[in-house]
PDB file of C-alpha atoms in Angstrom:
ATOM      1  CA  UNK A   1       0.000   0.000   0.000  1.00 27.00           C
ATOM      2  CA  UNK A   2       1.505   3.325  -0.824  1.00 30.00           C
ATOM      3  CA  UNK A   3       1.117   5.897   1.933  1.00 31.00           C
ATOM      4  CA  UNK A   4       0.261   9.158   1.447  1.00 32.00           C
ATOM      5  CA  UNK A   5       3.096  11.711   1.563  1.00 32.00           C
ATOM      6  CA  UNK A   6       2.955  14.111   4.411  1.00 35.00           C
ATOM      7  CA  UNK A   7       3.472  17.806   3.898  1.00 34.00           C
ATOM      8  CA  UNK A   8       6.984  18.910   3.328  1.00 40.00           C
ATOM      9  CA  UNK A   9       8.591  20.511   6.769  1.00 35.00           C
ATOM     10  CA  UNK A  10      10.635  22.647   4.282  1.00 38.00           C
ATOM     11  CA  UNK A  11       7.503  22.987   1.784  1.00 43.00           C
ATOM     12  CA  UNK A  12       7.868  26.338   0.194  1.00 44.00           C
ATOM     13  CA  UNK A  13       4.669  27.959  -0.747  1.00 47.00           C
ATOM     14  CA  UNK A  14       3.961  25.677  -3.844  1.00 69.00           C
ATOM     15  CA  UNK A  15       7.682  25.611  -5.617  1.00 86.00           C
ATOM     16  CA  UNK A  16       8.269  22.274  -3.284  1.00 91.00           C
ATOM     17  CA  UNK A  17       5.889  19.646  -2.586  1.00 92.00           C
ATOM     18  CA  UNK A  18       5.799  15.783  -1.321  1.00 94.00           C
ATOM     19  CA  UNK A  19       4.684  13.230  -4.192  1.00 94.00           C
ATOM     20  CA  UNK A  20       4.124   9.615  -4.116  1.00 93.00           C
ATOM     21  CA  UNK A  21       2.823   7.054  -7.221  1.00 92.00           C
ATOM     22  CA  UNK A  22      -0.492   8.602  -7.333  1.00 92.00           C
ATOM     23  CA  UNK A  23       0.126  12.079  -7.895  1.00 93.00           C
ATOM     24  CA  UNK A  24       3.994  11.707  -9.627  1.00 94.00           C
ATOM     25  CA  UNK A  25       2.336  11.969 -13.104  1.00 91.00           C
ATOM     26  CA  UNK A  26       0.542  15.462 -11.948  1.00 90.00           C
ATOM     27  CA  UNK A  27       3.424  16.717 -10.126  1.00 91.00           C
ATOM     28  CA  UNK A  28       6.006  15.829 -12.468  1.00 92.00           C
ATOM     29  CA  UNK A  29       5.027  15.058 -15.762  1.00 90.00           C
ATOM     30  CA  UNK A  30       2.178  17.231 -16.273  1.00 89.00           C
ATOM     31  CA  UNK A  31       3.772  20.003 -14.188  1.00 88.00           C
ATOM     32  CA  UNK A  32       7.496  20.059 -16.129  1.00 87.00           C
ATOM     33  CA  UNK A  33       5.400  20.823 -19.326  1.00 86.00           C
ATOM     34  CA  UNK A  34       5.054  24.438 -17.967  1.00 83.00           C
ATOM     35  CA  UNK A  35       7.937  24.952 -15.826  1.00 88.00           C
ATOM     36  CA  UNK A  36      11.138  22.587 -14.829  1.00 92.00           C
ATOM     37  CA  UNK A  37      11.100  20.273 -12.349  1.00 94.00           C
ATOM     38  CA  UNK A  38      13.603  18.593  -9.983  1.00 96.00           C
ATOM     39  CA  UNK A  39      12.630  15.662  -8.974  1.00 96.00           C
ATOM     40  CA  UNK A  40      14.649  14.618  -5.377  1.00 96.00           C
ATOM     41  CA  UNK A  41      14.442  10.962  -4.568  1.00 96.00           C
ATOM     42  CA  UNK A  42      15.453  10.417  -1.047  1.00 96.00           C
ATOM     43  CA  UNK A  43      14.639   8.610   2.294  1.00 95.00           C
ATOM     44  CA  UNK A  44      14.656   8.964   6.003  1.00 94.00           C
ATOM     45  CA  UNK A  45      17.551   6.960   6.804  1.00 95.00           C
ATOM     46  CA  UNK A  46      20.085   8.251   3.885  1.00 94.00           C
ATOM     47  CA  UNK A  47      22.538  10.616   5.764  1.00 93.00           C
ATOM     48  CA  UNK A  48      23.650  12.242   2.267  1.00 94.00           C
ATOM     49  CA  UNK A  49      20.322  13.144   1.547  1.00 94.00           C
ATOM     50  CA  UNK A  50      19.421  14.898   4.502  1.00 93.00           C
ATOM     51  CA  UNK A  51      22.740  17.011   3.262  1.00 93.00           C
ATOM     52  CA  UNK A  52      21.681  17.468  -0.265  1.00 94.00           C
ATOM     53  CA  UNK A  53      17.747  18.442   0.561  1.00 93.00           C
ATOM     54  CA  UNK A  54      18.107  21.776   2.139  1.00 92.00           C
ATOM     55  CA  UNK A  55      20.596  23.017  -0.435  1.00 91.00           C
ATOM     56  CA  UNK A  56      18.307  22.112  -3.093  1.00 93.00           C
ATOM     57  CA  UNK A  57      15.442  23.662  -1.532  1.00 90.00           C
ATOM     58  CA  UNK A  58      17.430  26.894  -0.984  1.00 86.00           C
ATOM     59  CA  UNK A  59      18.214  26.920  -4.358  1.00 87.00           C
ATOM     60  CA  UNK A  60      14.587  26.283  -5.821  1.00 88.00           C
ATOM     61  CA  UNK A  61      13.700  29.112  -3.640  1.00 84.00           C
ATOM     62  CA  UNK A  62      16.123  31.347  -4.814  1.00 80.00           C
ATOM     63  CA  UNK A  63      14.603  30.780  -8.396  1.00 78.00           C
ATOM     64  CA  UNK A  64      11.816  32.792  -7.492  1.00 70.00           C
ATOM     65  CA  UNK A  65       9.215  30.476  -9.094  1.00 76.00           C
ATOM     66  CA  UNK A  66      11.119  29.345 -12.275  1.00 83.00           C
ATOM     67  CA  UNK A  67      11.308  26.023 -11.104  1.00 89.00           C
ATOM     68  CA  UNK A  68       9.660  23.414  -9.125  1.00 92.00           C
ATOM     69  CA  UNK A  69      11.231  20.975  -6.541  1.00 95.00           C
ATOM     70  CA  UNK A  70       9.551  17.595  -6.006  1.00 96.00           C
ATOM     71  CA  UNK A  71      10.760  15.054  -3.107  1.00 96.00           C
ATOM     72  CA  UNK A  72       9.853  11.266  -3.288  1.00 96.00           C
ATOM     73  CA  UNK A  73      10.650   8.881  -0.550  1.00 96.00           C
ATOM     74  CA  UNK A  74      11.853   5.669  -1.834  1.00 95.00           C
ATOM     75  CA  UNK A  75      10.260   3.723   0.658  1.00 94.00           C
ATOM     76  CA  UNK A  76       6.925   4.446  -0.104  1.00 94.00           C
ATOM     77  CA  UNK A  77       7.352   4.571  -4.120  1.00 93.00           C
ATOM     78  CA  UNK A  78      10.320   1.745  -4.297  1.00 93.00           C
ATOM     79  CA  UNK A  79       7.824   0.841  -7.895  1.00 92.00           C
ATOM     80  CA  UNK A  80       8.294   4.421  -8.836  1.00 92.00           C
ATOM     81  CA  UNK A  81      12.029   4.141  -8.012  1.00 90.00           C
ATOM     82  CA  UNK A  82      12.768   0.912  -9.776  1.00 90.00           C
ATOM     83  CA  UNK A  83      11.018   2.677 -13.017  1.00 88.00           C
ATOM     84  CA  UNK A  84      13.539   5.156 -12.994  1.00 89.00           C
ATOM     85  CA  UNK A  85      16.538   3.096 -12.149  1.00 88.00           C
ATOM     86  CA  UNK A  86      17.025   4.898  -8.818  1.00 90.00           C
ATOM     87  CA  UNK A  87      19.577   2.615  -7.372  1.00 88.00           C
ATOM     88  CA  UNK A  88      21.288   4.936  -5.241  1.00 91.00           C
ATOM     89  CA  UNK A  89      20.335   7.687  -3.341  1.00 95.00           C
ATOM     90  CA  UNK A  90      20.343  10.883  -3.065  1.00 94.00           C
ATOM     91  CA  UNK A  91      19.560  10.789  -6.900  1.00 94.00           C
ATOM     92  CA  UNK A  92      17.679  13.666  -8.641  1.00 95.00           C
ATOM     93  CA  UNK A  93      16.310  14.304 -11.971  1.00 95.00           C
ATOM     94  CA  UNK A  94      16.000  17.218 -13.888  1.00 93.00           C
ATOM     95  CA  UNK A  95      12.348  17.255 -15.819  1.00 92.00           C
ATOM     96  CA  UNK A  96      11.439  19.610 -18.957  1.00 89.00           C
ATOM     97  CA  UNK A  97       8.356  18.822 -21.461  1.00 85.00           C
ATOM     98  CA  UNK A  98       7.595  15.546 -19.377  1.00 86.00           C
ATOM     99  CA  UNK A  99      10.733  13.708 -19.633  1.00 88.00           C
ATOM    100  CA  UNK A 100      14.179  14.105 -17.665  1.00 89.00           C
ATOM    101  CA  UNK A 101      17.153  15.995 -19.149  1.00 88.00           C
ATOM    102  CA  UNK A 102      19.797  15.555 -16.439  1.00 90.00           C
ATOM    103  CA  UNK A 103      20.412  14.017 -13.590  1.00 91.00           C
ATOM    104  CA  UNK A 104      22.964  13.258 -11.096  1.00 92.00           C
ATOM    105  CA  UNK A 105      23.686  11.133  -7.871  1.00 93.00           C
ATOM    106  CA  UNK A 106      24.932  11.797  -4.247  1.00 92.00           C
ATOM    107  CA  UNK A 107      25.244  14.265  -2.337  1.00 91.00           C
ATOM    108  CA  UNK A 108      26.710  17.981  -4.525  1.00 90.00           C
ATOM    109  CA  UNK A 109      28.307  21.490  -2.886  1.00 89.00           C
ATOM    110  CA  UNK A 110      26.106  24.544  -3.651  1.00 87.00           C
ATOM    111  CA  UNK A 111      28.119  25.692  -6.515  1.00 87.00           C
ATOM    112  CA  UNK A 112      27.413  21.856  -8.071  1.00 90.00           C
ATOM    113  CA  UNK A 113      23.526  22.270  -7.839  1.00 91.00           C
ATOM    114  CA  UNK A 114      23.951  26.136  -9.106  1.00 88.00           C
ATOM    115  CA  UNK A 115      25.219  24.693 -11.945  1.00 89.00           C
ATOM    116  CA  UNK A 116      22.698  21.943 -12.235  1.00 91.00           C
ATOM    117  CA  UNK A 117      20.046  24.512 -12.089  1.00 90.00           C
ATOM    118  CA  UNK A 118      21.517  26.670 -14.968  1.00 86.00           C
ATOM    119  CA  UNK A 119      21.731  23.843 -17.248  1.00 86.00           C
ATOM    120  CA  UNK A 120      17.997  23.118 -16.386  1.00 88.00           C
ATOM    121  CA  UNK A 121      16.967  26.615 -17.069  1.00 85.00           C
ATOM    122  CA  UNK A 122      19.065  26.341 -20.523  1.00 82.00           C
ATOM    123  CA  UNK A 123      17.505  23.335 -21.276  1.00 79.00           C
ATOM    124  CA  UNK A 124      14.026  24.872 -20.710  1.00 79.00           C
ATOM    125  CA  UNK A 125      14.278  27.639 -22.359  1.00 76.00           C
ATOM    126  CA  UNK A 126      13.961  30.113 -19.957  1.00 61.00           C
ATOM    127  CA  UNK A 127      15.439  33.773 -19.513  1.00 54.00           C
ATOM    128  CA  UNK A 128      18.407  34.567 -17.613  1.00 48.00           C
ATOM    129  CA  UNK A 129      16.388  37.032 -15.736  1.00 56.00           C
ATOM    130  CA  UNK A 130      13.619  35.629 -13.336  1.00 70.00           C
ATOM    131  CA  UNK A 131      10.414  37.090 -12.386  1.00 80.00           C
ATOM    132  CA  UNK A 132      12.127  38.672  -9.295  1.00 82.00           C
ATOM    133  CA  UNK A 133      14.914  40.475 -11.163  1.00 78.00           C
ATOM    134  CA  UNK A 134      11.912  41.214 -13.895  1.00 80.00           C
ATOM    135  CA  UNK A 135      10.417  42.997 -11.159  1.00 86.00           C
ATOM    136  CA  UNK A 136      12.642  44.618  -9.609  1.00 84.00           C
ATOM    137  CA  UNK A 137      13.830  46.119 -12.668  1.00 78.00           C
ATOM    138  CA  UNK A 138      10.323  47.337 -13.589  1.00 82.00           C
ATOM    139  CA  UNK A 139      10.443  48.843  -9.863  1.00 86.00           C
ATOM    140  CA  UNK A 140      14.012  50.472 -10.829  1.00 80.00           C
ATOM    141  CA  UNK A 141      12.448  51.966 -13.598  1.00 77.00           C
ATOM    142  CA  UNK A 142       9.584  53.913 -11.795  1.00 82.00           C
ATOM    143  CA  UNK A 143       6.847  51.086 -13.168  1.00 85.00           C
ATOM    144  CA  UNK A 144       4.978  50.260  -9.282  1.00 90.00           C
ATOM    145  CA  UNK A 145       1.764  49.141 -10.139  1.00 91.00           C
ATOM    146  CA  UNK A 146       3.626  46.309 -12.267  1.00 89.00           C
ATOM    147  CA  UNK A 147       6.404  45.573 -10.170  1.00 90.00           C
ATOM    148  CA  UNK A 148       3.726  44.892  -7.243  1.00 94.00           C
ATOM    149  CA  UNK A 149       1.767  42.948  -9.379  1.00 92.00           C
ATOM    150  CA  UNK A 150       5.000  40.598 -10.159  1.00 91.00           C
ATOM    151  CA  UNK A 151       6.084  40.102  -6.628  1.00 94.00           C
ATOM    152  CA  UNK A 152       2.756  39.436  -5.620  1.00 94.00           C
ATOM    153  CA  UNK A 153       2.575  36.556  -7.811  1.00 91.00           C
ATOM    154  CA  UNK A 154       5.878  35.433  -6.976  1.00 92.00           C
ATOM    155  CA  UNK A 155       5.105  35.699  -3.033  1.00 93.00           C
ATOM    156  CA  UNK A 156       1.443  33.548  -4.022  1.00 91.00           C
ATOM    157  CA  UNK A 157       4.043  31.189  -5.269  1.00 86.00           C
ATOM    158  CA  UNK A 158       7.137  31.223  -2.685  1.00 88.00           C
ATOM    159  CA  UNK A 159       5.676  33.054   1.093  1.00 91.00           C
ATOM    160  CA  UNK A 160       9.794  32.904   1.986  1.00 90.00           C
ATOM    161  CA  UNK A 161      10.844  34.432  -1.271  1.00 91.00           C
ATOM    162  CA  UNK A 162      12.470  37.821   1.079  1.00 92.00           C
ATOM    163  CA  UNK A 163      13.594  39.652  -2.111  1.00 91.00           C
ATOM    164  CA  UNK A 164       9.919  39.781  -3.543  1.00 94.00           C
ATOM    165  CA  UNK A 165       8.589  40.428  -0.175  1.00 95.00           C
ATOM    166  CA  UNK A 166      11.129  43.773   0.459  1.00 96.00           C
ATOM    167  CA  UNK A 167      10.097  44.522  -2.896  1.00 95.00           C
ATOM    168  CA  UNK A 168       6.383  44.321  -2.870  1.00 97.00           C
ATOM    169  CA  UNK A 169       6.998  46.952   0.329  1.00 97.00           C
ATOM    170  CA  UNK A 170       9.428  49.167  -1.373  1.00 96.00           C
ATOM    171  CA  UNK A 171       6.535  49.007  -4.823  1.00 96.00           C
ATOM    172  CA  UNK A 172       3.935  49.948  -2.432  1.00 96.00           C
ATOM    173  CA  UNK A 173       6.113  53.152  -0.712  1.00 96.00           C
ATOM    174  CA  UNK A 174       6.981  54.068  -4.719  1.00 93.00           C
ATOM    175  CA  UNK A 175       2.912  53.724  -5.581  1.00 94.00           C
ATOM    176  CA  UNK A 176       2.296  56.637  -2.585  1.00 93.00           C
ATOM    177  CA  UNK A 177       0.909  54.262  -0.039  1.00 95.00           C
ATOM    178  CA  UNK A 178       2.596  53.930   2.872  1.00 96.00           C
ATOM    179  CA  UNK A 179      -0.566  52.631   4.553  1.00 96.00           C
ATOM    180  CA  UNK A 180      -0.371  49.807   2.487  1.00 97.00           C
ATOM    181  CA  UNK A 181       3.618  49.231   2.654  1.00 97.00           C
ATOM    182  CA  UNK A 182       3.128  49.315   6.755  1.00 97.00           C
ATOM    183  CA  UNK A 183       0.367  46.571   6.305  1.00 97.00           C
ATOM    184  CA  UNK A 184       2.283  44.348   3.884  1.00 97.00           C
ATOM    185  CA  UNK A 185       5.425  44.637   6.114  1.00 97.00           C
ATOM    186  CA  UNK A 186       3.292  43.785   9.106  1.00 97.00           C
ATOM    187  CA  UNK A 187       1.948  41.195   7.789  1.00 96.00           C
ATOM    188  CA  UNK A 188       5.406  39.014   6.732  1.00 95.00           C
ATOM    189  CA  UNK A 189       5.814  36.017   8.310  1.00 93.00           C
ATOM    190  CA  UNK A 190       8.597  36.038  10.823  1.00 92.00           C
ATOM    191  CA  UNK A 191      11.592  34.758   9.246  1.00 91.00           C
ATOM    192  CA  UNK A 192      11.121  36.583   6.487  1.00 93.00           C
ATOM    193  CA  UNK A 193      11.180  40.146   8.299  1.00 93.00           C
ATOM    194  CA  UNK A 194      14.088  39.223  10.044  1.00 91.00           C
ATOM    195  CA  UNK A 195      15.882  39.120   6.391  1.00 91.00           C
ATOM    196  CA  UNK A 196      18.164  41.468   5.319  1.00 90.00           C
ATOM    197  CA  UNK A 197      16.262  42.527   2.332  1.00 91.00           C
ATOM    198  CA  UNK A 198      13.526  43.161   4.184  1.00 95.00           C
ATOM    199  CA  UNK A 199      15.015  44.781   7.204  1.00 94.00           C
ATOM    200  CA  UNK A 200      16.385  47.378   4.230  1.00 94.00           C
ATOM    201  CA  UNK A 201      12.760  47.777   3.322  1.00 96.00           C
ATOM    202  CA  UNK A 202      11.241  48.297   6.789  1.00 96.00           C
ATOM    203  CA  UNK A 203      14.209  51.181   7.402  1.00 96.00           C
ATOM    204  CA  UNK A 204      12.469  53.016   4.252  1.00 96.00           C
ATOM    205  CA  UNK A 205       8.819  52.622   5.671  1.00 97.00           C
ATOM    206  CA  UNK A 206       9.900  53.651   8.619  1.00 96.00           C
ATOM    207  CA  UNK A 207      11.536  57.149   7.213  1.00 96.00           C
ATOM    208  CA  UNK A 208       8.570  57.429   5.035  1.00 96.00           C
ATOM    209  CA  UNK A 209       6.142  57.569   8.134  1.00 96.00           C
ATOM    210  CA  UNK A 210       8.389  60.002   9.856  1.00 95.00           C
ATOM    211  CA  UNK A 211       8.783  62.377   6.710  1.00 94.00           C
ATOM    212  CA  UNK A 212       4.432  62.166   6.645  1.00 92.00           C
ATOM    213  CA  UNK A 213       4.350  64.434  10.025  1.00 89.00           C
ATOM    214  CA  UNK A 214       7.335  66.721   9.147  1.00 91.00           C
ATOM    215  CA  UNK A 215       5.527  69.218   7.586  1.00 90.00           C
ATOM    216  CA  UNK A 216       5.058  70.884   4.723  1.00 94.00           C
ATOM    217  CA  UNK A 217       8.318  70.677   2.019  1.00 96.00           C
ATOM    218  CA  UNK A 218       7.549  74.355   0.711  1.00 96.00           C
ATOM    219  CA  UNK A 219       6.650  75.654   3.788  1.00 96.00           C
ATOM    220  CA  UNK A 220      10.332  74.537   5.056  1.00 97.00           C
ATOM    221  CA  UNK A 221      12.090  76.111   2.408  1.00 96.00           C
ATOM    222  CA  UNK A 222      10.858  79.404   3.188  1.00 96.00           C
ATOM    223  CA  UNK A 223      11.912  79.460   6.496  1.00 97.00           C
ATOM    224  CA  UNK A 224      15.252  78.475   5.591  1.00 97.00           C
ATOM    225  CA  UNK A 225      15.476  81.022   3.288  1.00 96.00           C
ATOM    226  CA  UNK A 226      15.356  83.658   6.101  1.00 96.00           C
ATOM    227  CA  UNK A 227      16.826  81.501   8.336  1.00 96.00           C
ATOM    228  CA  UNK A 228      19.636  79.411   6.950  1.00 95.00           C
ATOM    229  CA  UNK A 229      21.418  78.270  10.037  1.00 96.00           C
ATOM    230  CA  UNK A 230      17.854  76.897  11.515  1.00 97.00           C
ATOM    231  CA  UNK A 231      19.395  72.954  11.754  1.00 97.00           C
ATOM    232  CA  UNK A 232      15.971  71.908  13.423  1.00 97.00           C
ATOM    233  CA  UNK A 233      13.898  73.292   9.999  1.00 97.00           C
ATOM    234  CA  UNK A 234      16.845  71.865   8.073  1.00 97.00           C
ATOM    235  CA  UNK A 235      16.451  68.387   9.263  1.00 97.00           C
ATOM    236  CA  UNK A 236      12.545  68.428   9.201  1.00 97.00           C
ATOM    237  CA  UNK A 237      12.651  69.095   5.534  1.00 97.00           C
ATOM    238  CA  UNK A 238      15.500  66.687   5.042  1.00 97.00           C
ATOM    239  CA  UNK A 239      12.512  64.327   6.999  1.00 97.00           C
ATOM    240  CA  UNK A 240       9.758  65.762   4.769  1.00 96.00           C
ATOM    241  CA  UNK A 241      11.510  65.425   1.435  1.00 96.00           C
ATOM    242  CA  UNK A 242      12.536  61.213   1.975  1.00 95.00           C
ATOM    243  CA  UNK A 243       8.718  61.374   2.619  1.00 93.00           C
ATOM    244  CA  UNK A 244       8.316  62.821  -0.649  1.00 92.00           C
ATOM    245  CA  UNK A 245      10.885  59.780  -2.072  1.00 90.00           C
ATOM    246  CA  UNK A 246      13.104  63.187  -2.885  1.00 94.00           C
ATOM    247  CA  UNK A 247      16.219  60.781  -1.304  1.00 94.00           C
ATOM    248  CA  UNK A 248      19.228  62.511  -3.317  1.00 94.00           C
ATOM    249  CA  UNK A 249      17.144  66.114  -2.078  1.00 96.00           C
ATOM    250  CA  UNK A 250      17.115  64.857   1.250  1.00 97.00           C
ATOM    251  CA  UNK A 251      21.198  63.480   2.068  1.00 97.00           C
ATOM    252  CA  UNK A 252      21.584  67.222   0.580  1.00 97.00           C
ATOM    253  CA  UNK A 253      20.202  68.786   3.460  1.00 97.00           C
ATOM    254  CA  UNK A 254      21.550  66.071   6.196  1.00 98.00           C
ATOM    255  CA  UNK A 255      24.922  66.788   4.835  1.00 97.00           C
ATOM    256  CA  UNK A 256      25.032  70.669   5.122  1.00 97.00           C
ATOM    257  CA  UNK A 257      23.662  70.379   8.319  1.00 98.00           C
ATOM    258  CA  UNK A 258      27.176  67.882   9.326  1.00 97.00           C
ATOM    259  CA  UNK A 259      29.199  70.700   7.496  1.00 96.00           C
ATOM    260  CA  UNK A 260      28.257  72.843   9.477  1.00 96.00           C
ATOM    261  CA  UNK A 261      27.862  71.233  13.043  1.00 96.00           C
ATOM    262  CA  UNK A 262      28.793  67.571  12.813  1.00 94.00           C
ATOM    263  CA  UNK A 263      27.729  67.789  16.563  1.00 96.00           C
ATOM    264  CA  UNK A 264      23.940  69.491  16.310  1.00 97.00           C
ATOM    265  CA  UNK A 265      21.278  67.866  18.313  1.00 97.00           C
ATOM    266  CA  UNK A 266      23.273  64.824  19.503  1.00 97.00           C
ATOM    267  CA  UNK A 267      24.784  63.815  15.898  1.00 96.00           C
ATOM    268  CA  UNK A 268      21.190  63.500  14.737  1.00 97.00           C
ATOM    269  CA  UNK A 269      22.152  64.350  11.127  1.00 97.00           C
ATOM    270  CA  UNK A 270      24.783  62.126  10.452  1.00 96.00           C
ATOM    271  CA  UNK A 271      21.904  59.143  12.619  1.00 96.00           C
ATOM    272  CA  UNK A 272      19.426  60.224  10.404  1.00 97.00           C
ATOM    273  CA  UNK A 273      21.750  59.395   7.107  1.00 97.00           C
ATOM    274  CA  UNK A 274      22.454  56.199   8.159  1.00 95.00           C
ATOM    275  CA  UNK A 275      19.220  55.411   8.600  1.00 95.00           C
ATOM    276  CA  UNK A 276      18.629  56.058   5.060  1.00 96.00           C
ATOM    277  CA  UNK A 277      21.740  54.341   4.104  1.00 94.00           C
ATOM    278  CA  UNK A 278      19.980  51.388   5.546  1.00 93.00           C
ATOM    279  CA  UNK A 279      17.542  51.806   3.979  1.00 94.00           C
ATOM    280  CA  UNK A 280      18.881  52.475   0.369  1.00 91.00           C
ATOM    281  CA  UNK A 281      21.512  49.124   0.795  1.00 87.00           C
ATOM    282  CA  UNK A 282      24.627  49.404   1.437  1.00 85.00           C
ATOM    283  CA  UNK A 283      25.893  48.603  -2.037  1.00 80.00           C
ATOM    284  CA  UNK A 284      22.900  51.579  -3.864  1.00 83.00           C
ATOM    285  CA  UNK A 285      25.200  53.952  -5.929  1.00 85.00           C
ATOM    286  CA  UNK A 286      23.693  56.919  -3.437  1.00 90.00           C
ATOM    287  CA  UNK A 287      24.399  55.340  -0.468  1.00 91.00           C
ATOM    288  CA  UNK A 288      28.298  54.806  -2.225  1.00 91.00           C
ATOM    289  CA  UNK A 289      28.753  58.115  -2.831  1.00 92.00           C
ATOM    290  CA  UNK A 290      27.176  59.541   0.197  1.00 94.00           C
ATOM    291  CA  UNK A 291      29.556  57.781   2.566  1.00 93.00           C
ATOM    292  CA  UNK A 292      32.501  59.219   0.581  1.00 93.00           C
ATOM    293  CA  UNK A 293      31.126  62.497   1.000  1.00 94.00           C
ATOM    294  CA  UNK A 294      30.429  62.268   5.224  1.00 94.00           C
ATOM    295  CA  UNK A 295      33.600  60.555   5.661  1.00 94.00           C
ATOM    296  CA  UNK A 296      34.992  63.195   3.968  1.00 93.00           C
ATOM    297  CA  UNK A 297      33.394  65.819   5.703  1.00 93.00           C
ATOM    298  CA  UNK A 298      34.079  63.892   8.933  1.00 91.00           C
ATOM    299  CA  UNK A 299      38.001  63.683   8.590  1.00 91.00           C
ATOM    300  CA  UNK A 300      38.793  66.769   6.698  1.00 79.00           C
TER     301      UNK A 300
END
């Protein structure tokens, strides 16, 4: 009698998924006509395999939906097995239009099932650029409403998928609605808020709600204008205009107000730059050449 698989402890949100004999033909076959599938067939006992699994499930993640993974336990499909000449194990097959393209045995170092999964996405066909880099370009080029629409799809997909989650926030912040940034963010399961994508992306809410009470942008400027040397109006437009997504505008101000008291207000300038260098990345262009310019300001 073949038992029915339980659910995956590592199941990710669709892209991994438990088969047996029944539902191989759905899962696999029918499935690697639309998208590529890696087939893992493993068991409980096999020390190699409990190795090989999470790597391959990080990496099938990491595809952001381009591929599926399926796991079979050769205990409870040894028929299944012995059609596919599993005679060793860990063994996985690649799958692409409903038959398998590649395959290999044992247990492989991440670079080994990198490369695995590039031949696999070669073999099917697909882009070098996956729906998450597809989105987050369309999000680099001012396109929200699209770029949202993409990552939610990928996230329906993959829940732990942390670079489409950061991104949804950061699409939702660019579409003018930090309401709905704070409630997406919110509502992130745990491990994936604890991410460093989307740590990056809770810094920019998190600016964005404080430049919503700073006042009014215009209103700022003309105060300034009498009053040049007023830090405190200085750094509430610097506030206001990251609300506005004016970010360049905004390091402008923070850094004349560090040339000209690095010390004002308990270093709050140079705090509230970091902040939006966390929130930018560490490797954005902006936050690049902002650090040259503080560090130059800093030492000169």
């Amino acid at each position: 009698m073949i038992l029915e698989p339980k659910p995956s402890a590592n199941a990710g949100g669709g892209v991994i998924k438990d088969a047996d004999e029944k539902t191989f033909q759905a899962d696999v076959i029918q499935a690697s006509m639309s998208v590529p599938v890696i087939v893992d067939f493993w068991a409980p006992w096999c020390g190699p395999c409990k190795q090989l699994g999470p790597l391959l499930e990080s990496a099938v993640r990491k595809a952001a939906g381009r591929l599926r993974l399926v796991k079979v336990n050769v205990d409870q499909c040894q028929h299944l097995a012995a059609q596919l000449r599993v005679q060793s194990i860990p063994m996985v097959y690649a799958f692409v239009g409903g038959r398998p393209v590649d395959a290999f045995v044992g247990a492989q170092q991440e670079s080994q099932i990198n490369a695995f999964i590039d031949r696999l996405l070669k073999a099917a066909g697909e882009p070098a650029e996956g729906p998450a880099e597809q989105a987050a370009a369309l999000l680099e080029g001012g396109n929200a409403r699209a770029a949202a629409d993409l990552f939610q799809r990928i996230l329906a997909q993959d829940p732990a998928n942390t670079k489409a989650a950061a991104g949804l926030v950061r699409a939702r912040l660019m579409q003018g609605d930090l309401k709905a940034a704070r409630k997406t963010l919110d509502g992130l399961p745990p491990a994936v808020a604890k991410s460093s994508d989307v740590a990056a992306a809770a810094a920019a809410v998190e600016l964005a709600e404080e430049g919503a009470g700073a006042g009014d942008v215009a209103k700022l400027r003309r105060t300034l204008e009498t009053s040049p040397d007023d830090h405190a109006t200085r750094f509430a437009l610097a506030v206001a205009l990251y609300g506005k997504q004016h970010t360049e505008a905004a390091i402008e101000e923070l850094l004349r107000i560090i040339r000209a008291d690095r010390h004002w207000n308990d270093e709050a300038a140079r705090k509230q730059l970091v902040k939006i260098f966390d929130a930018l990345g560490p490797s954005h262009p902006l936050t690049l050449a902002s650090r040259r310019r503080l560090s130059a300001i800093l030492f000169s």
